[in-house]
Coordinates of C-alpha atoms and ligand atoms in Angstrom, one line a residue:
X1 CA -25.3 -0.9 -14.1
X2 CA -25.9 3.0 -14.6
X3 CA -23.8 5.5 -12.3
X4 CA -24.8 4.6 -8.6
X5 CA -21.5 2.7 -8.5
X6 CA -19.7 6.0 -8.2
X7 CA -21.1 7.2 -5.0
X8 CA -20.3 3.6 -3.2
X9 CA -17.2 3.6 -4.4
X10 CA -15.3 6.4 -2.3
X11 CA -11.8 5.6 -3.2
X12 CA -10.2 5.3 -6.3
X13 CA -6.4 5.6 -7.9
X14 CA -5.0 8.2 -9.8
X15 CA -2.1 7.7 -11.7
X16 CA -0.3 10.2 -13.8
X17 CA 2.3 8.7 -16.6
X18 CA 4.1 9.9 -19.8
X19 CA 7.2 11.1 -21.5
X20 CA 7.4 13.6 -18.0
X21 CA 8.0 10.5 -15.7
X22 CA 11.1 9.8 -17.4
X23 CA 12.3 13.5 -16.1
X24 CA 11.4 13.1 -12.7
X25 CA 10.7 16.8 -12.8
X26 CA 6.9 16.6 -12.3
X27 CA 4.6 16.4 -15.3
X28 CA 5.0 20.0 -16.4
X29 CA 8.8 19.8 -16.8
X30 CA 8.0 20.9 -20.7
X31 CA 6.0 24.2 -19.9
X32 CA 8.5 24.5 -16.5
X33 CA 12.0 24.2 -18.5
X34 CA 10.3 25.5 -21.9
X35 CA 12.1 22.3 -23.5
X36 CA 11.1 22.5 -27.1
X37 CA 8.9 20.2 -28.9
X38 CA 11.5 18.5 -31.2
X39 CA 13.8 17.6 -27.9
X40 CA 10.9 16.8 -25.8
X41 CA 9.8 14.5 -28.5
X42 CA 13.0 12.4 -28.4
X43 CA 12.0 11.0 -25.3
X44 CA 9.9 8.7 -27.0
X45 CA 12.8 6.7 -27.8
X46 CA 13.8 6.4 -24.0
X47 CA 9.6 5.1 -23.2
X48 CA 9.7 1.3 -22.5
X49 CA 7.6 0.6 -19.3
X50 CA 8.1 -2.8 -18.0
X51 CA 5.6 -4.6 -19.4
X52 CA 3.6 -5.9 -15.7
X53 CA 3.3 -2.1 -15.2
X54 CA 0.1 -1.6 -15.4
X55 CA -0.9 -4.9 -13.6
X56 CA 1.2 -3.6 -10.8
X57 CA -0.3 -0.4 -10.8
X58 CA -4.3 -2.4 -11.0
X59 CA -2.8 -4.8 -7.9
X60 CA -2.1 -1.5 -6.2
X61 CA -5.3 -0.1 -5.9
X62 CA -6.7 -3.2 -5.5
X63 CA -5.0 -3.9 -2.0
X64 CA -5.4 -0.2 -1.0
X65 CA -9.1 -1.2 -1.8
X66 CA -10.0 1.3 -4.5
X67 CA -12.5 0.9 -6.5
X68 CA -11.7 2.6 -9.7
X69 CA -8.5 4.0 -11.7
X70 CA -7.8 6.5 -13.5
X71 CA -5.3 7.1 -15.8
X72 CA -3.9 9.9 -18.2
X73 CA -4.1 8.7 -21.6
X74 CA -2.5 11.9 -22.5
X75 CA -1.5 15.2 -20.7
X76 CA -0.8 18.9 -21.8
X77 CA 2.7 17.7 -23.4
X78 CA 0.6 15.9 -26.2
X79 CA 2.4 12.5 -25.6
X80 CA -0.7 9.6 -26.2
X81 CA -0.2 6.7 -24.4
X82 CA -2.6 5.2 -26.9
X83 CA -3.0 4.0 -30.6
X84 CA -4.2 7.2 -32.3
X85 CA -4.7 7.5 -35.9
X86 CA -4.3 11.4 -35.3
X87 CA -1.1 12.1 -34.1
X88 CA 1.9 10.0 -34.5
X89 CA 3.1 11.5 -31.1
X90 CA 2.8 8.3 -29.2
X91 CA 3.5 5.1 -27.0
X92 CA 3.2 2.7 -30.0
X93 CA 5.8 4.5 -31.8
X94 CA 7.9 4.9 -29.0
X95 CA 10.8 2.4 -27.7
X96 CA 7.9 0.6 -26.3
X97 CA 5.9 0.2 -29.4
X98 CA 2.8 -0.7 -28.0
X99 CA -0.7 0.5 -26.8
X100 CA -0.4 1.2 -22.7
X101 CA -4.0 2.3 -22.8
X102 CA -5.3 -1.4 -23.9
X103 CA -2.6 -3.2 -21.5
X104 CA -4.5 -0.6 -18.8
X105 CA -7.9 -1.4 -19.6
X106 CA -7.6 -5.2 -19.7
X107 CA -5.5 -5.2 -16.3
X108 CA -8.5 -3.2 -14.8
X109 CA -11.2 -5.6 -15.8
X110 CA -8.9 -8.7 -14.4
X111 CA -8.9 -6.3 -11.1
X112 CA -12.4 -5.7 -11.1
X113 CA -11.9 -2.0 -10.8
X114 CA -13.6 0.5 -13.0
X115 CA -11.7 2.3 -15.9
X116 CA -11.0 5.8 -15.8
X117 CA -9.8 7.7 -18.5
X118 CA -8.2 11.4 -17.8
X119 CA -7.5 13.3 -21.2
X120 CA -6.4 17.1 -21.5
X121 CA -8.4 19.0 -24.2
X122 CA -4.9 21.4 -24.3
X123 CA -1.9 19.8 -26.0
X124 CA 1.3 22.5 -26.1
X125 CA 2.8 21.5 -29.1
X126 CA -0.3 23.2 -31.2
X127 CA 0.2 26.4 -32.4
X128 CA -3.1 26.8 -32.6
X129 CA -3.7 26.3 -28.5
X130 CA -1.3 29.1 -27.2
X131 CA -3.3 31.8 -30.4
X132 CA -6.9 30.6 -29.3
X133 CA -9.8 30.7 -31.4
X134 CA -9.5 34.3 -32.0
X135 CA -6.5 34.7 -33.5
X136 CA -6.6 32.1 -36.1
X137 CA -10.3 30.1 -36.6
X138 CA -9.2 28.1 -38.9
X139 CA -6.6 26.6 -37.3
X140 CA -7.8 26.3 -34.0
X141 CA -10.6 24.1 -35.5
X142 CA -8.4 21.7 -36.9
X143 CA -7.0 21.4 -33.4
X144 CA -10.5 21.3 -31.6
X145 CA -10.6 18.4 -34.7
X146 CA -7.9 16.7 -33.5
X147 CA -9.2 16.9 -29.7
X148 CA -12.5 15.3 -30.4
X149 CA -10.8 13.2 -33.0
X150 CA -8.7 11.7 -30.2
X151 CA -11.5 11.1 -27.5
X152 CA -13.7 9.6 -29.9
X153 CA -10.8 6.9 -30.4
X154 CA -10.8 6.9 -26.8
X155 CA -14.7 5.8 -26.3
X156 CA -14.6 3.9 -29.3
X157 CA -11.9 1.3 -28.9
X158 CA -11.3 0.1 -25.4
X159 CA -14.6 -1.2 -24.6
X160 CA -17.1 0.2 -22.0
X161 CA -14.7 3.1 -20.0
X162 CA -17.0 4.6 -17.0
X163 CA -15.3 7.6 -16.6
X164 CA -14.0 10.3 -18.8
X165 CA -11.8 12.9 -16.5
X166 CA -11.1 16.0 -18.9
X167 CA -8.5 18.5 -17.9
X168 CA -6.7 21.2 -19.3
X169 CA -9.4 23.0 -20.5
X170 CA -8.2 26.5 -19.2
X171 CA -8.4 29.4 -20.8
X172 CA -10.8 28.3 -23.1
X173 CA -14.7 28.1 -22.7
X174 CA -17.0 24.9 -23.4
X175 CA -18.2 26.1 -27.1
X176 CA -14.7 26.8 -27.7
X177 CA -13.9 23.2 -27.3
X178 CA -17.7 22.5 -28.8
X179 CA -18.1 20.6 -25.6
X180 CA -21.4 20.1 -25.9
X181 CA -21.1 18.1 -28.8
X182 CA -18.3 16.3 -28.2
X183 CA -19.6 14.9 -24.7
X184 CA -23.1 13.9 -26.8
X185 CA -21.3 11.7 -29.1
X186 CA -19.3 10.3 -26.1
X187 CA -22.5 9.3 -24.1
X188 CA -23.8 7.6 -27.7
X189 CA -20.8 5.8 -27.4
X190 CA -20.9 5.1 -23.7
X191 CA -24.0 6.1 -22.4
X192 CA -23.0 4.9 -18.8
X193 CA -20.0 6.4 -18.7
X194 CA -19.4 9.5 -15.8
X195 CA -18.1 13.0 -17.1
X196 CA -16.1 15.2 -14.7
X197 CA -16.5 19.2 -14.8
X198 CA -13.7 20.1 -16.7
X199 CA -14.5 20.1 -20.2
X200 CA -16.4 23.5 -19.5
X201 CA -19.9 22.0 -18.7
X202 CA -20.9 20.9 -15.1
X203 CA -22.0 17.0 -16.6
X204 CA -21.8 14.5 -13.6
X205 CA -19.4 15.4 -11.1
X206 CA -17.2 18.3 -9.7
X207 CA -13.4 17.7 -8.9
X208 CA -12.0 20.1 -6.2
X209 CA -8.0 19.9 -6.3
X210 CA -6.3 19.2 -4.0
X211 CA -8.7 20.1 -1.0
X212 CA -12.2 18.8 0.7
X213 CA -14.7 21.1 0.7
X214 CA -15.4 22.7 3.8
X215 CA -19.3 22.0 3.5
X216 CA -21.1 19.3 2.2
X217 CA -21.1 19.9 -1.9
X218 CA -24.6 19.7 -3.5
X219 CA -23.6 18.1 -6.9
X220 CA -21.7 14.6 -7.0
X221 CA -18.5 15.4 -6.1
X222 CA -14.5 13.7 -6.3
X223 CA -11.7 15.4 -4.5
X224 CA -8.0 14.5 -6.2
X225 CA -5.1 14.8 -4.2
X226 CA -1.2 13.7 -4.3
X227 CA 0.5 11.9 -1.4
X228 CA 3.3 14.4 -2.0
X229 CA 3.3 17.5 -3.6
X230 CA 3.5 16.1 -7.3
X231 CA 1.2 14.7 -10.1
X232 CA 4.2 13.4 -12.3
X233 CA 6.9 11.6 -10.8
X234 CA 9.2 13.8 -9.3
X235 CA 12.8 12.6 -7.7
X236 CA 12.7 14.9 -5.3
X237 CA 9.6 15.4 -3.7
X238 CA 9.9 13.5 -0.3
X239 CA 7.3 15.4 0.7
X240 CA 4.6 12.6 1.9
X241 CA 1.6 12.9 3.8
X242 CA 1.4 10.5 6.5
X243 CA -1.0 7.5 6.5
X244 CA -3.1 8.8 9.1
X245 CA -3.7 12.6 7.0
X246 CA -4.7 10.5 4.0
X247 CA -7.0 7.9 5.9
X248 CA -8.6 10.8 8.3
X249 CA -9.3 12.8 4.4
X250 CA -10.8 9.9 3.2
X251 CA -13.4 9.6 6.0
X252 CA -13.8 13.6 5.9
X253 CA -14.5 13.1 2.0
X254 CA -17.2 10.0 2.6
X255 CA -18.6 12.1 5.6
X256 CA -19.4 14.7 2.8
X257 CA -20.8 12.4 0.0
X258 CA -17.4 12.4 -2.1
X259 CA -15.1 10.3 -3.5
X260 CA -11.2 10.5 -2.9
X261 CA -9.0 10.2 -6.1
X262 CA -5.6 9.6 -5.0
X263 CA -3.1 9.8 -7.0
X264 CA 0.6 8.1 -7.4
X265 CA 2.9 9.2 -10.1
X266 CA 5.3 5.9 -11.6
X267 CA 8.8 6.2 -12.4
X268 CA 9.7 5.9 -16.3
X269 CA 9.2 1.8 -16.0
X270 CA 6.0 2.2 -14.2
X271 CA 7.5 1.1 -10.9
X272 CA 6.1 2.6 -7.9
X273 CA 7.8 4.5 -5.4
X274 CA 8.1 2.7 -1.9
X275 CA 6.7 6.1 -0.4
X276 CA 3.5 5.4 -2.1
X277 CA 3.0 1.9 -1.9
X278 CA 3.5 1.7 1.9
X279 CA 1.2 4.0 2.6
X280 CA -1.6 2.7 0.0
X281 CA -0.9 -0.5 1.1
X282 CA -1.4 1.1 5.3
X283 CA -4.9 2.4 4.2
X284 CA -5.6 -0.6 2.5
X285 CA -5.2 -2.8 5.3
X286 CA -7.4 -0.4 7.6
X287 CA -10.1 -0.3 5.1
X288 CA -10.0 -4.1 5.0
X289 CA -10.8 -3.9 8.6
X290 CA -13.1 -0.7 8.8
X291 CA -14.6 -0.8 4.8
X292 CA -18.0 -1.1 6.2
X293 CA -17.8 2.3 7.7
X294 CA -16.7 3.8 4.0
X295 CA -18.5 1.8 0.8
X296 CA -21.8 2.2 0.7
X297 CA -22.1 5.0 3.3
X298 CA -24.5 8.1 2.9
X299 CA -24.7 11.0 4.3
X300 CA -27.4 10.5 7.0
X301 CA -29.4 12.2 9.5
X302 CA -26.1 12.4 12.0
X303 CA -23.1 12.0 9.1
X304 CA -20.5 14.6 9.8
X305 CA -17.6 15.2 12.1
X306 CA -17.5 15.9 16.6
X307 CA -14.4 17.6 18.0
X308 CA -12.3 14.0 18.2
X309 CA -13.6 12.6 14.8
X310 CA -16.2 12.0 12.4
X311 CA -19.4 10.0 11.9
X312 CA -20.2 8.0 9.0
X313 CA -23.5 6.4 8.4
X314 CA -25.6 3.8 6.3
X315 CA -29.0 4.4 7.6
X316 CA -30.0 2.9 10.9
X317 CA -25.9 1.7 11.4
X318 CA -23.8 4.4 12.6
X319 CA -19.9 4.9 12.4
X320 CA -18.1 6.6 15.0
X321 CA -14.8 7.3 14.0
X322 CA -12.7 8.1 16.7
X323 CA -9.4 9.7 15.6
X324 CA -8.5 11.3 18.5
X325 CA -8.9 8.9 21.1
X326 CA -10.0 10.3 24.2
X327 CA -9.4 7.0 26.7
X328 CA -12.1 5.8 29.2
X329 CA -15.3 7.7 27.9
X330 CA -17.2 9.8 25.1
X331 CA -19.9 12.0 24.5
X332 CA -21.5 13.7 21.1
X333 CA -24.6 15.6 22.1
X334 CA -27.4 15.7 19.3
X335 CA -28.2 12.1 18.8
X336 CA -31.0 10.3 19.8
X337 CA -32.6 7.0 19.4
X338 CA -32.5 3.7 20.7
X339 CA -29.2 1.2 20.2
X340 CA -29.5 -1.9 20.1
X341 CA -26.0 -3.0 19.6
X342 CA -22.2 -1.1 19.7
X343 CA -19.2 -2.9 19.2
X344 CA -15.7 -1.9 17.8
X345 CA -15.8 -2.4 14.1
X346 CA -12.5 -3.8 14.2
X347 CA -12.8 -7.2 16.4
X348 CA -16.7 -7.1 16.8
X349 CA -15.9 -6.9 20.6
X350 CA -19.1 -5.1 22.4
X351 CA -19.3 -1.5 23.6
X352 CA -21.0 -0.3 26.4
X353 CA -23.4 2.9 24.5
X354 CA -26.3 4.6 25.4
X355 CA -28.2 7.6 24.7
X356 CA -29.8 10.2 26.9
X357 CA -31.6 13.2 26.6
X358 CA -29.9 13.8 23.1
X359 CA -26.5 12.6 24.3
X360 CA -25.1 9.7 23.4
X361 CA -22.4 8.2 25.6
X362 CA -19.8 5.7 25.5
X363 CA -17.9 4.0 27.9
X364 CA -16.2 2.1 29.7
X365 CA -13.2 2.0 27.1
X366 CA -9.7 0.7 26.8
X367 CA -7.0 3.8 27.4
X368 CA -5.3 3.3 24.1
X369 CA -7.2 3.1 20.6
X370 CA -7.7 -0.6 18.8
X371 CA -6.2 1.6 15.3
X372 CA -3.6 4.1 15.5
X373 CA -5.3 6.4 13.0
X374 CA -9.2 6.0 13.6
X375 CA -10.9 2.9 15.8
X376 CA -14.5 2.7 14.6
X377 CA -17.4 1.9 17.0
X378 CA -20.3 1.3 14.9
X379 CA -23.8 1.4 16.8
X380 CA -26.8 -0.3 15.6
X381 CA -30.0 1.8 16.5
X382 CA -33.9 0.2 16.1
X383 CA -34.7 2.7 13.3
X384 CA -32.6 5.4 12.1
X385 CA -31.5 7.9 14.5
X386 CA -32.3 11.4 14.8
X387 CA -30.0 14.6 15.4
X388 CA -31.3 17.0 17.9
X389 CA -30.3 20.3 18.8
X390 CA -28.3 20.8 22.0
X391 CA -28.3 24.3 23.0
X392 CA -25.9 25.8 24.9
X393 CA -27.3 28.2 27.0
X394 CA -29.6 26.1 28.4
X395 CA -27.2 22.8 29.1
X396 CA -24.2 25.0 30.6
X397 CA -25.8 26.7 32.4
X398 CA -28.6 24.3 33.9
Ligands
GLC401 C1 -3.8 20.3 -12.6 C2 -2.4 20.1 -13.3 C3 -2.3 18.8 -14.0 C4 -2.9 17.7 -13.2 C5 -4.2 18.0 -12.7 C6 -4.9 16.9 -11.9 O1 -4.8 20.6 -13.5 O2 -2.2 21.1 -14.3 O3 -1.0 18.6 -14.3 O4 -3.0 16.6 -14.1 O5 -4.2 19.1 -11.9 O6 -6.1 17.4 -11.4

């Protein structure tokens, strides 16, 4: 199978749970509200997610038509959500008493979706994490033995994982954590699995935060994002980005060659708040509709964005997304090539296109949009189409 599914795959789900969603107070409350370990540690007797969580959370992403989750099998507070011989700090010996991470990883492969796992190298409630390396060798090698320790358990008993999303790595370099050696034994393990950037070493893909990068990235890249303003669950962010914001990023990131991880944080029973599940459920339904102009796309020789939308493309089939619909007629400059058939994506009805002199035209088109966040036209040339340069001085002014 190897990694190419990665690149196709364009949308996946993020999903941050733990001993923080019972808060509500977004997943650093423990850092935030410097609530000591031993009281932190007695919400373990409070964690019982219902147990269809995690299918619910797998059906979700499914009918927003992601491809891949991923899942924190244990943030900075230390909490695992999985069986660890290594730490007694978690879920099976917690009111729930069992292993979330193997309910997670079974629901995924019933889904069909690919398994992510995201796991912070820094856990708070060692000593040995806040004094570094320098301070106290010893014991910051029995911690860095605990890390690998963990993530060894991770690759070893769930069956094949494809991604390993580290975090949490900060302030500390990639032979402080003995990255290097810990991602070799990982790739013995699972040598098909995809490692993100933040274990120190640049392995297989980068993972801007919250923001697409302005120009196309070089490496493989995954942009993560929240639909409000949180990670963890948080009671009182109501602060949602629309449906069209997150469907216009997703087509800015597959313009770009990325991936979009969106993320949804669960309340402390795993339920979903409406907020999130209408609008993953909204970009499901236009990706159910427009998916053709997202999975499987590359960036082509006319992929990027015009001044009222963006262009996505799959070699000789181009996407015009129109987002800002401009009623009656449009016009790109710096396309040429011969079409041989235009139609809206969404009901297959034909469009009238040409292209001329390095424009390409459209026209003769209804004065509302087919999709009120982006109605795709998709154009069919004879062989794959070619950008040219338009120049100003010489068109204005002609
Ligand atoms: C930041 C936050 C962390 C979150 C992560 C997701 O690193 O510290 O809480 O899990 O972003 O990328």
């Amino acid at each position: 199978m190897g990694k190419e599914w990665f690149t196709e795959a364009k949308f996946g789900l993020f999903i941050h749970f733990g001993l923080y969603s019972i808060l509500g107070r977004r997943e650093w409350v423990m850092h935030y509200e410097r609530i000591p370990v031993s009281k932190y540690r007695r919400l373990m007797e409070k964690f019982n997610p219902r147990k269809g969580a995690v299918d619910e959370w797998c059906s979700l992403a499914k009918e927003a038509g992601m491809k891949y989750v991923v899942l924190t099998t244990r943030h900075h507070d230390g909490f695992s959500l999985f069986d660890t011989k290594v730490s007694d700090f978690n879920a099976v010996n917690s009111a729930a008493g069992r292993d979330i991470i193997a309910e997670y990883v079974d629901a995924c492969r019933r889904y069909g979706l690919k398994v992510g796992f995201y796991y912070s190298l820094l856990d708070w409630r060692w000593e040995a994490y806040w004094d570094g390396p320098e301070k106290n060798k010893e014991k910051w090698d029995e911690f860095v033995n605990y890390v690998h320790s963990q993530v060894i358990e991770l690759m070893s008993n769930y069956g094949k994982i494809d991604i390993l999303w580290y975090d949490g790595g900060w302030p500390y370099s990639a032979e402080d954590w003995r990255s290097e050696e810990l991602n070799r034994k990982v790739r013995e393990l699972q040598p098909d699995i995809l490692i993100n950037n933040r274990s120190g070493l640049p392995e297989d893909f980068d993972t801007p935060e919250q923001y697409v990068p302005k120009e196309k990235p070089e490496r493989p890249w995954e942009t993560c994002m929240t639909i409000n303003d949180s990670w963890g669950y948080c009671r009182g962010d109501n602060n949602y980005k629309t449906v069209k914001q997150l469907i216009l990023t997703l087509v800015d990131i597959v313009r770009k060659g990325g991936n979009f991880l969106l993320n949804i944080g669960p309340k402390a029973d795993g339920s979903v708040p409406y907020p999130l599940v209408e609008r993953l459920h909204a970009m499901g339904k236009w990706l159910s509709i427009n998916g053709e102009s997202i999975y499987g796309t590359k960036v082509g020789t006319v992929t990027g964005s015009w001044h009222l939308g963006y262009i996505t493309q799959k070699d000789e089939k181009v996407y015009v997304h129109v987002t800002k619909w401009p009623g009656r007629e449009i016009t790109i400059p710096g396309i040429s090539g011969e079409i041989v058939d235009a139609y809206f994506l969404s009901n297959r009805e034909p469009v009238k296109a040409k292209t001329e002199n390095g424009f390409l035209y459209i026209s003769d088109l209804p004065d509302e949009p087919l999709d009120p966040y982006d109605t795709v036209i998709a154009l069919e040339f004879s062989s794959v189409p070619e950008r040219v340069e338009i120049g100003f001085k010489e068109t204005l002014l002609k």
